[in-house]
Coordinates of N, CA and C in Angstrom, one line a residue:
Chain A
S1 N -15.6 6.5 24.7 CA -14.3 6.3 24.3 C -13.8 5.1 24.0
Q2 N -12.9 4.6 23.4 CA -12.7 3.0 23.5 C -12.3 2.8 24.6
E3 N -12.7 1.5 25.2 CA -11.8 0.6 26.4 C -11.2 -0.2 26.1
L4 N -10.2 -0.6 26.7 CA -9.0 -1.9 26.3 C -9.2 -2.4 27.5
E5 N -9.2 -3.3 27.8 CA -8.9 -4.2 29.1 C -7.9 -5.3 29.0
Q6 N -7.0 -5.3 29.2 CA -5.9 -6.5 29.4 C -5.9 -7.5 30.7
S7 N -5.8 -8.6 30.1 CA -6.0 -9.8 31.1 C -4.5 -10.7 30.5
P8 N -4.3 -11.3 31.9 CA -4.3 -11.0 33.3 C -3.7 -9.7 33.2
Q9 N -3.5 -8.9 34.8 CA -3.1 -7.9 35.2 C -1.6 -7.9 35.1
S10 N -1.6 -9.3 36.0 CA 0.3 -9.9 35.9 C 0.3 -11.1 35.6
L11 N 1.2 -11.7 35.7 CA 1.7 -12.9 35.6 C 3.1 -13.3 35.9
I12 N 3.3 -14.6 36.7 CA 4.6 -15.4 36.8 C 4.6 -16.4 36.0
V13 N 5.7 -16.6 35.2 CA 5.9 -17.7 34.6 C 7.3 -18.2 34.6
Q14 N 7.3 -19.5 34.6 CA 8.9 -20.1 34.5 C 9.5 -20.0 33.1
E15 N 10.9 -19.7 33.3 CA 11.3 -19.7 31.9 C 11.0 -21.1 31.3
G16 N 11.1 -20.9 30.3 CA 10.9 -21.9 29.2 C 9.3 -22.2 29.0
K17 N 8.4 -21.7 29.8 CA 6.8 -22.1 29.6 C 6.5 -20.9 28.9
N18 N 5.2 -21.3 28.2 CA 4.5 -20.2 27.0 C 3.7 -19.3 28.2
L19 N 3.2 -18.2 27.8 CA 2.2 -17.3 28.1 C 1.1 -17.0 27.3
T20 N 0.1 -16.7 27.7 CA -0.7 -15.6 26.5 C -1.5 -14.5 27.6
I21 N -1.4 -13.3 26.8 CA -2.0 -12.1 27.0 C -3.2 -11.6 26.4
N22 N -4.4 -11.4 26.8 CA -5.3 -10.8 26.0 C -5.7 -9.4 26.0
C23 N -6.3 -8.9 25.4 CA -6.8 -7.7 24.8 C -8.0 -7.4 24.6
T24 N -9.0 -7.0 25.1 CA -10.2 -7.0 24.6 C -11.3 -5.4 24.4
S25 N -11.6 -5.3 23.5 CA -12.3 -3.7 23.4 C -13.6 -4.1 23.7
S26 N -13.8 -2.4 23.7 CA -15.2 -2.5 24.1 C -16.1 -2.1 22.9
K27 N -15.1 -1.6 22.0 CA -16.0 -1.1 20.5 C -14.7 -1.9 19.3
T28 N -15.3 -1.3 18.2 CA -14.5 -2.2 17.2 C -13.4 -2.0 17.1
L29 N -12.3 -3.0 16.5 CA -11.1 -2.5 16.3 C -10.7 -2.2 15.0
Y30 N -10.2 -1.3 14.7 CA -9.5 -1.1 13.3 C -8.1 -0.9 13.3
G31 N -7.6 -1.5 14.3 CA -6.0 -1.2 14.2 C -5.5 -1.7 15.6
L32 N -4.8 -2.7 16.1 CA -4.1 -2.7 17.3 C -2.7 -3.4 17.3
Y33 N -2.2 -2.4 18.1 CA -0.8 -2.5 18.0 C -0.2 -3.0 19.7
W34 N 0.8 -3.7 19.7 CA 1.2 -4.6 20.8 C 2.7 -3.6 21.3
Y35 N 3.0 -3.1 22.4 CA 4.2 -2.5 22.7 C 4.6 -3.1 24.0
K36 N 5.8 -2.9 24.1 CA 6.6 -3.7 25.1 C 7.2 -2.7 26.1
Q37 N 7.1 -2.4 27.5 CA 7.7 -1.2 28.6 C 8.4 -2.0 29.4
K38 N 9.8 -1.7 29.7 CA 10.7 -1.5 30.9 C 10.8 -0.3 31.5
Y39 N 10.6 -1.1 32.8 CA 10.4 0.0 34.0 C 11.5 1.2 33.8
G40 N 10.7 2.5 33.6 CA 11.9 3.3 33.6 C 12.5 4.0 32.1
E41 N 11.7 3.0 31.1 CA 11.9 3.2 30.1 C 10.6 3.4 28.8
G42 N 10.8 3.9 27.8 CA 9.9 4.2 26.7 C 9.1 2.9 26.2
L43 N 8.1 2.9 25.4 CA 7.4 1.8 25.2 C 8.7 1.3 23.5
I44 N 8.3 0.0 23.2 CA 9.2 -0.8 22.3 C 7.9 -1.1 21.6
F45 N 8.2 -1.0 20.1 CA 6.7 -1.3 19.3 C 7.3 -3.3 19.1
L46 N 6.1 -3.9 19.1 CA 6.4 -5.2 19.0 C 5.8 -5.5 17.2
M47 N 4.1 -5.1 17.4 CA 3.3 -5.5 16.0 C 2.2 -4.9 16.0
M48 N 1.9 -4.7 14.9 CA 0.7 -4.0 14.0 C -0.1 -5.0 13.5
L49 N -1.3 -4.7 14.4 CA -2.4 -5.8 13.4 C -3.5 -5.0 12.9
Q50 N -3.8 -5.0 11.6 CA -5.0 -4.3 11.0 C -6.2 -4.6 10.5
K51 N -6.0 -6.2 10.1 CA -7.1 -7.0 9.5 C -7.8 -8.1 10.6
G52 N -9.1 -8.6 10.4 CA -9.6 -9.4 11.0 C -8.8 -10.9 10.6
G53 N -8.7 -11.5 11.7 CA -7.9 -12.9 11.6 C -6.4 -12.7 11.0
E54 N -5.7 -11.7 11.3 CA -4.3 -11.7 11.2 C -3.5 -12.2 12.0
E55 N -2.6 -12.5 11.7 CA -1.7 -13.3 12.7 C -0.3 -13.0 12.5
K56 N 0.3 -12.2 13.4 CA 2.0 -12.5 13.2 C 2.8 -12.5 13.7
S57 N 3.7 -12.8 13.5 CA 5.0 -13.6 14.5 C 6.5 -12.7 14.3
H58 N 7.1 -12.8 15.6 CA 8.7 -12.5 15.5 C 9.2 -12.9 16.7
E59 N 10.3 -13.5 16.1 CA 10.8 -14.6 17.1 C 9.9 -15.3 18.0
K60 N 10.0 -15.3 19.0 CA 8.9 -16.3 19.9 C 7.6 -16.0 20.1
I61 N 7.3 -14.4 19.8 CA 5.7 -13.9 19.9 C 5.1 -13.7 18.6
T62 N 3.6 -14.1 19.3 CA 2.7 -14.6 18.3 C 1.7 -13.5 18.6
A63 N 1.1 -12.6 17.7 CA 0.0 -11.9 17.8 C -1.0 -12.2 17.4
K64 N -2.6 -12.0 17.4 CA -3.7 -12.7 16.6 C -4.7 -11.2 17.0
L65 N -5.7 -11.2 15.6 CA -6.6 -10.1 16.1 C -8.2 -10.6 15.5
D66 N -8.5 -10.7 16.6 CA -10.3 -11.8 16.3 C -11.2 -10.7 16.3
E67 N -11.6 -10.0 15.1 CA -12.1 -8.9 14.8 C -14.0 -9.3 15.7
K68 N -14.1 -10.4 15.4 CA -15.5 -10.7 15.9 C -15.6 -10.5 17.4
K69 N -14.6 -11.0 18.1 CA -14.6 -11.0 19.2 C -14.1 -9.8 19.7
Q70 N -13.8 -8.8 18.8 CA -13.2 -7.6 19.4 C -11.7 -7.9 20.4
Q71 N -11.0 -8.7 20.0 CA -10.3 -9.2 20.9 C -8.7 -9.5 20.0
S72 N -7.5 -9.3 21.2 CA -6.4 -9.4 20.5 C -5.8 -10.4 21.7
S73 N -4.5 -11.3 21.3 CA -3.8 -12.0 22.2 C -2.6 -12.2 21.7
L74 N -1.5 -12.2 22.7 CA -0.1 -12.3 22.7 C 0.4 -13.4 23.3
H75 N 0.8 -14.1 22.2 CA 1.6 -15.2 22.7 C 3.0 -15.5 22.9
I76 N 3.5 -16.1 23.9 CA 5.1 -16.3 24.1 C 5.2 -17.7 24.0
T77 N 6.2 -18.0 23.2 CA 6.2 -19.4 23.5 C 7.7 -19.6 24.4
A78 N 7.8 -20.6 25.1 CA 9.3 -20.9 25.9 C 10.1 -19.6 26.5
S79 N 9.3 -18.8 26.9 CA 9.6 -17.5 27.6 C 11.3 -17.6 28.0
Q80 N 11.7 -16.3 27.9 CA 13.1 -16.3 28.5 C 13.2 -15.1 29.3
P81 N 14.2 -14.8 30.5 CA 13.9 -13.4 31.4 C 13.9 -12.2 30.1
S82 N 14.1 -12.2 29.1 CA 14.6 -11.0 28.3 C 12.9 -10.6 27.8
H83 N 12.1 -11.6 28.2 CA 10.3 -11.6 28.1 C 9.7 -10.8 29.3
A84 N 10.7 -10.4 30.3 CA 10.1 -9.8 31.5 C 10.0 -7.9 31.0
G85 N 9.0 -7.6 31.5 CA 8.2 -6.3 31.1 C 6.8 -6.0 31.5
I86 N 6.2 -5.1 30.8 CA 5.0 -4.8 30.5 C 4.5 -4.9 29.3
Y87 N 3.3 -5.7 29.1 CA 2.9 -5.4 27.6 C 1.5 -4.7 27.7
L88 N 1.9 -3.8 26.6 CA 0.6 -3.0 26.7 C -0.2 -3.2 25.0
C89 N -1.6 -3.4 25.0 CA -1.9 -3.0 23.7 C -2.3 -1.7 23.7
G90 N -2.6 -1.2 22.4 CA -3.0 0.0 22.1 C -4.0 -0.2 21.0
A91 N -4.8 0.4 20.8 CA -6.1 0.4 19.4 C -6.4 1.8 19.0
V92 N -6.9 1.5 18.1 CA -7.2 3.0 17.2 C -8.9 3.0 17.3
S93 N -9.0 4.4 17.5 CA -10.5 4.3 18.3 C -11.5 4.7 17.4
S94 N -11.6 4.6 16.4 CA -12.5 4.7 15.2 C -11.9 4.6 13.7
Q95 N -12.9 4.4 12.8 CA -12.3 4.0 11.7 C -12.7 5.4 11.0
T96 N -13.1 6.4 11.4 CA -12.9 7.3 10.6 C -11.8 8.3 11.3
D97 N -11.3 8.2 12.1 CA -10.0 8.8 12.3 C -8.8 8.5 11.8
S98 N -8.5 9.4 11.2 CA -7.4 9.2 10.2 C -6.1 9.4 10.8
W99 N -6.1 10.2 11.9 CA -5.0 10.3 12.5 C -4.4 9.3 13.4
G100 N -5.3 8.4 13.5 CA -4.9 7.0 14.3 C -4.6 7.3 15.9
K101 N -5.7 8.4 16.4 CA -5.1 8.2 17.8 C -5.9 6.7 18.4
L102 N -4.7 6.9 19.6 CA -4.3 5.1 20.4 C -4.7 5.6 21.6
Q103 N -5.7 4.4 22.1 CA -6.2 4.2 23.1 C -5.3 3.1 23.9
F104 N -5.0 2.9 25.2 CA -3.9 1.7 25.7 C -4.7 1.3 27.0
G105 N -4.8 0.1 26.7 CA -5.0 -0.7 27.7 C -3.9 -0.4 29.1
A106 N -4.5 -1.0 30.2 CA -3.2 -0.9 31.7 C -2.6 -1.3 31.9
G107 N -2.0 -2.3 30.7 CA -1.1 -3.1 30.7 C -0.7 -4.3 31.4
T108 N -0.1 -5.6 31.0 CA 0.0 -6.9 31.9 C 1.8 -6.8 31.9
Q109 N 1.9 -7.1 33.4 CA 3.3 -7.1 33.9 C 3.7 -8.7 33.9
V110 N 4.7 -9.2 33.0 CA 5.1 -10.7 33.0 C 6.6 -10.6 33.8
V111 N 6.6 -11.5 34.6 CA 8.0 -11.8 35.2 C 8.2 -13.2 35.1
V112 N 9.3 -13.7 34.6 CA 10.1 -14.7 34.2 C 10.8 -15.1 35.4
T113 N 10.7 -16.2 35.9 CA 11.6 -17.1 37.0 C 12.6 -17.9 36.5
P114 N 13.7 -18.0 37.1 CA 14.3 -19.1 36.7 C 13.9 -20.5 36.7
Chain B
E1 N 20.1 4.7 13.1 CA 19.3 5.9 13.3 C 18.8 6.3 14.6
A2 N 19.2 7.3 15.2 CA 18.8 8.0 16.5 C 17.1 8.0 16.8
G3 N 17.0 7.6 18.0 CA 15.8 7.4 18.6 C 15.0 8.8 18.8
V4 N 14.0 8.5 19.6 CA 13.2 9.9 19.9 C 14.4 10.4 21.3
A5 N 14.2 11.7 21.4 CA 15.1 12.0 22.4 C 14.5 12.8 23.4
Q6 N 14.2 12.7 24.6 CA 14.0 13.7 25.9 C 14.7 14.0 27.0
S7 N 14.1 15.3 27.4 CA 14.8 15.6 28.7 C 14.1 16.5 29.1
P8 N 14.4 16.8 30.5 CA 15.2 15.8 31.1 C 14.7 14.5 31.5
R9 N 15.3 13.6 32.1 CA 14.9 12.2 32.4 C 14.0 12.1 33.7
Y10 N 14.2 12.8 34.6 CA 13.7 13.2 36.3 C 13.5 14.2 36.5
K11 N 12.4 14.8 37.1 CA 11.9 16.4 37.8 C 11.4 16.1 38.8
I12 N 11.8 16.7 39.8 CA 11.0 16.7 41.3 C 10.7 18.3 41.2
I13 N 9.1 18.4 41.6 CA 9.0 19.9 41.8 C 8.2 19.8 42.7
E14 N 8.2 21.3 43.5 CA 6.8 21.1 44.3 C 5.4 22.2 43.6
K15 N 4.5 21.3 44.1 CA 3.0 22.0 43.6 C 3.1 23.4 43.4
R16 N 2.6 23.7 42.5 CA 2.6 25.4 41.9 C 3.5 25.7 41.3
Q17 N 4.9 25.1 41.3 CA 5.7 25.4 40.4 C 5.4 25.2 38.8
S18 N 6.4 25.5 37.9 CA 6.3 25.2 36.7 C 7.5 24.1 36.0
V19 N 6.7 23.6 34.8 CA 7.9 22.7 34.8 C 8.0 22.4 32.7
A20 N 8.9 22.2 32.5 CA 8.9 22.2 30.9 C 10.0 20.8 30.7
F21 N 9.1 20.1 29.3 CA 9.8 18.7 29.0 C 10.1 19.2 27.5
W22 N 11.4 18.5 26.9 CA 11.6 18.7 25.9 C 11.7 17.5 25.3
C23 N 11.5 17.4 23.6 CA 11.1 15.9 23.1 C 11.9 16.5 21.6
N24 N 12.8 15.6 21.3 CA 13.2 15.8 19.9 C 12.9 14.5 19.3
P25 N 12.0 14.6 18.3 CA 11.8 13.1 17.4 C 12.5 12.6 16.4
I26 N 12.5 11.4 15.8 CA 13.2 11.0 14.9 C 13.2 11.9 13.5
S27 N 14.1 11.9 13.0 CA 14.6 12.9 11.9 C 13.3 12.3 10.8
G28 N 12.8 13.4 10.6 CA 11.9 13.1 8.9 C 10.1 12.9 9.7
H29 N 10.2 12.5 11.1 CA 8.9 11.9 11.2 C 7.7 13.1 11.3
A30 N 7.0 13.1 10.7 CA 6.0 14.7 10.5 C 5.1 14.4 11.9
T31 N 4.8 13.2 12.6 CA 4.1 12.9 13.6 C 4.2 13.4 14.8
L32 N 4.0 14.0 16.2 CA 4.7 13.9 17.3 C 3.3 13.8 18.1
Y33 N 3.5 13.1 19.2 CA 2.9 13.1 20.1 C 3.4 13.0 21.6
W34 N 2.3 13.7 22.5 CA 2.8 13.6 24.0 C 1.8 12.8 24.7
Y35 N 2.4 12.0 25.5 CA 1.6 11.2 26.4 C 1.6 11.2 27.7
Q36 N 0.7 11.1 29.0 CA 1.1 11.1 30.3 C 0.6 9.7 30.6
Q37 N 1.7 9.0 31.4 CA 1.3 7.7 31.8 C 1.5 7.6 33.7
I38 N 0.3 7.6 34.2 CA 0.2 7.3 35.5 C 0.4 6.1 35.9
L39 N 1.3 5.8 36.9 CA 1.9 4.8 37.4 C 0.8 3.4 37.6
G40 N 0.7 2.3 36.9 CA -0.4 1.5 37.0 C -1.2 2.0 35.7
Q41 N -1.0 2.3 35.1 CA -1.7 2.9 33.7 C -1.4 2.6 32.8
G42 N -2.0 2.5 31.5 CA -1.5 2.6 30.2 C -1.1 4.2 29.6
P43 N -0.9 4.9 28.5 CA -0.4 5.9 28.4 C -1.6 6.7 27.8
K44 N -2.0 7.9 28.1 CA -2.9 8.7 27.8 C -2.3 9.8 26.7
L45 N -3.0 9.7 25.6 CA -2.6 11.1 25.0 C -3.3 12.2 25.4
L46 N -2.2 13.0 25.2 CA -2.5 14.6 25.7 C -2.6 15.2 24.7
I47 N -1.5 15.1 23.3 CA -1.6 16.4 22.2 C -1.2 15.5 21.0
Q48 N -1.7 15.7 19.9 CA -0.8 15.2 18.5 C -0.6 16.2 17.9
F49 N 0.8 16.4 17.4 CA 1.2 17.2 16.0 C 0.8 16.7 14.9
Q50 N 0.9 17.2 13.5 CA 1.1 16.6 12.5 C 2.1 17.8 11.8
N51 N 3.5 17.9 11.8 CA 4.3 19.0 11.5 C 3.8 19.9 12.6
N52 N 3.8 21.3 12.2 CA 3.9 22.1 13.2 C 2.3 22.0 13.7
G53 N 1.3 21.6 13.4 CA 0.1 21.6 13.7 C -0.6 20.8 14.5
V54 N -1.4 21.3 15.2 CA -2.2 20.2 16.1 C -3.6 19.8 15.7
V55 N -3.6 18.0 15.8 CA -4.6 17.7 15.1 C -5.4 17.2 16.5
D56 N -5.1 17.0 17.3 CA -5.8 16.4 18.6 C -5.4 17.1 19.9
D57 N -5.8 17.8 20.3 CA -5.6 17.9 21.9 C -6.7 18.2 23.0
S58 N -7.7 16.9 22.7 CA -8.7 16.8 23.5 C -8.6 16.5 24.5
Q59 N -7.4 15.7 24.8 CA -7.5 15.5 26.4 C -5.7 16.4 27.5
L60 N -5.8 17.3 26.4 CA -4.8 18.3 27.2 C -5.7 19.3 28.1
P61 N -5.0 19.3 29.4 CA -5.7 20.2 30.5 C -5.5 21.8 30.0
K62 N -6.0 21.9 29.5 CA -5.4 23.7 28.7 C -5.3 24.3 29.8
D63 N -6.2 24.7 30.8 CA -5.9 25.2 32.0 C -4.4 25.3 32.7
R64 N -3.7 24.4 32.5 CA -2.4 24.4 32.8 C -1.3 23.7 31.8
F65 N -1.5 22.9 31.1 CA -0.7 22.3 30.2 C -0.6 23.5 28.7
S66 N 0.3 23.0 28.4 CA 0.7 23.8 26.9 C 1.9 23.0 26.1
A67 N 1.6 23.2 24.6 CA 2.7 22.2 24.2 C 2.8 23.3 22.9
E68 N 4.2 23.2 22.5 CA 4.2 23.8 21.1 C 5.4 22.9 20.4
R69 N 5.2 23.2 18.9 CA 6.1 22.4 18.0 C 6.6 23.5 17.1
L70 N 7.5 24.5 17.2 CA 8.2 25.3 16.5 C 8.7 24.5 15.4
K71 N 8.5 24.8 14.2 CA 9.1 24.6 13.0 C 9.1 23.1 12.3
G72 N 8.2 22.3 13.3 CA 7.7 21.2 12.8 C 8.5 19.9 13.4
V73 N 9.5 20.4 14.2 CA 10.6 19.4 14.2 C 10.5 19.1 16.3
D74 N 11.3 19.7 17.0 CA 11.0 19.3 18.3 C 10.1 20.4 19.2
S75 N 9.7 19.6 20.0 CA 8.6 20.0 21.0 C 8.8 20.3 22.5
T76 N 8.1 21.2 23.0 CA 8.3 21.0 24.2 C 6.5 21.2 24.7
L77 N 6.6 20.8 26.2 CA 5.6 20.7 27.0 C 5.5 21.1 28.0
K78 N 4.5 22.4 28.5 CA 4.7 22.8 30.0 C 3.6 22.4 30.6
I79 N 4.2 22.7 31.9 CA 3.0 22.5 33.1 C 2.8 23.9 34.1
Q80 N 1.8 24.5 34.1 CA 1.9 25.7 34.9 C 0.6 26.2 35.5
P81 N 0.5 25.8 36.6 CA 0.9 25.2 38.0 C 0.9 24.0 37.6
A82 N 2.1 23.3 38.5 CA 2.1 21.8 38.6 C 1.0 21.3 39.8
K83 N 0.3 20.4 39.7 CA -0.6 19.8 40.9 C 0.0 18.6 41.0
L84 N -0.4 18.0 42.0 CA 0.0 16.7 43.1 C -0.1 15.6 42.1
E85 N -1.6 15.7 41.4 CA -1.9 14.7 40.5 C -1.2 14.4 39.0
D86 N -0.2 15.6 38.6 CA 0.5 15.8 37.4 C 1.7 14.7 37.3
S87 N 2.1 14.1 39.0 CA 3.3 13.0 38.8 C 2.8 12.1 38.0
A88 N 3.6 11.8 37.1 CA 3.7 11.0 36.2 C 4.5 10.8 35.4
V89 N 5.0 9.7 34.2 CA 5.6 9.7 33.2 C 5.4 10.4 31.9
Y90 N 6.2 11.2 31.6 CA 5.8 12.1 30.1 C 6.4 11.6 28.9
L91 N 6.0 10.4 28.0 CA 6.3 10.3 26.7 C 6.0 11.1 25.5
C92 N 7.2 11.1 24.8 CA 6.7 11.5 23.6 C 7.1 10.6 22.6
A93 N 6.6 10.4 21.4 CA 6.4 9.7 20.5 C 6.7 10.3 19.3
S94 N 7.0 9.5 18.1 CA 6.5 10.1 16.9 C 6.8 9.0 15.6
S95 N 5.9 9.2 14.5 CA 5.9 8.3 13.5 C 5.9 9.3 11.9
P96 N 6.4 8.2 11.1 CA 6.9 9.1 10.3 C 5.2 9.3 9.3
L97 N 4.2 8.8 9.2 CA 3.2 9.2 8.7 C 2.1 9.6 9.7
G98 N 1.6 9.1 10.9 CA 0.6 9.2 11.7 C -0.6 8.6 11.0
G99 N -1.7 8.8 11.7 CA -2.7 7.5 11.4 C -2.6 6.1 11.7
K100 N -3.1 5.7 11.1 CA -3.6 4.0 11.0 C -2.3 3.3 10.4
R101 N -1.6 3.9 9.6 CA -0.5 3.5 8.8 C 0.7 3.0 9.4
S102 N 1.1 3.6 10.2 CA 2.2 3.2 11.0 C 2.6 3.2 12.6
E103 N 3.5 2.8 13.1 CA 3.7 2.6 14.7 C 4.6 3.7 14.7
Q104 N 4.2 4.0 16.2 CA 4.8 5.4 16.5 C 6.3 4.5 17.7
Y105 N 6.9 5.4 17.4 CA 8.4 5.3 18.0 C 8.4 6.4 19.3
F106 N 8.6 5.5 20.7 CA 8.6 6.1 22.0 C 9.9 6.5 22.6
G107 N 10.2 7.8 23.2 CA 11.2 7.9 23.6 C 11.5 7.3 25.4
P108 N 12.4 7.9 26.1 CA 12.4 7.0 27.2 C 11.3 7.5 28.4
G109 N 11.0 8.9 28.2 CA 10.2 9.3 29.0 C 10.7 10.5 30.2
T110 N 10.0 11.1 30.4 CA 10.1 12.0 31.7 C 9.6 12.0 32.9
R111 N 10.3 11.3 33.9 CA 9.5 11.1 35.4 C 9.5 12.1 36.1
L112 N 8.0 12.6 36.4 CA 7.9 14.1 37.1 C 7.2 13.6 38.5
T113 N 8.1 14.0 39.1 CA 7.3 14.0 40.4 C 7.0 15.8 41.4
V114 N 5.8 15.4 41.9 CA 5.4 17.0 42.1 C 4.8 16.6 43.6
T115 N 5.6 17.2 44.9 CA 6.0 17.1 46.3 C 4.6 18.3 46.4

């Protein structure tokens, strides 16, 4: 099965600073999803990337997909306290999997300090 | 638009007892998923329904876990009997199309503690 490794496991960033989270797959990526989770809550959808080289942005969050490296990155510009939480990447495991079964990484915990 | 609803939010039981979780997906969403998230890990898919049919239950421990989605709307997940290692958050998600074409919308989860 596909394995997703997220790095770093956790990070502490000062408010206003930028941060980057990486998600590396052991297999070819056929679709990559980024979610955010706060403690005790469900996952909130952030972005979906489906094509190599695709880049999407929403407010201060940008995600990129590098098909050759089997990797995706999530970048937050000028972090705010509202960006604190756990960021999870999820990937579709197979090109032939029409049902889109997602495998998730273990998550990256982000703490934003004043 | 109402989100995915789950109940209860928290449950504490003793090992060997039974427990059931309920999920009501977003109206009109054909695909429903149950995930298990153990502390410090990402969610793991247990079972996926397309309408009221199962399309993937390969990671569901069928000797103790069961799930149903009668009428293709809400769903229940049952554990009988529970083990200590079942302590986790159980997340329900739904999507309008399933597959690679649409994102999944998650409920708040049910936090299960087995003592």
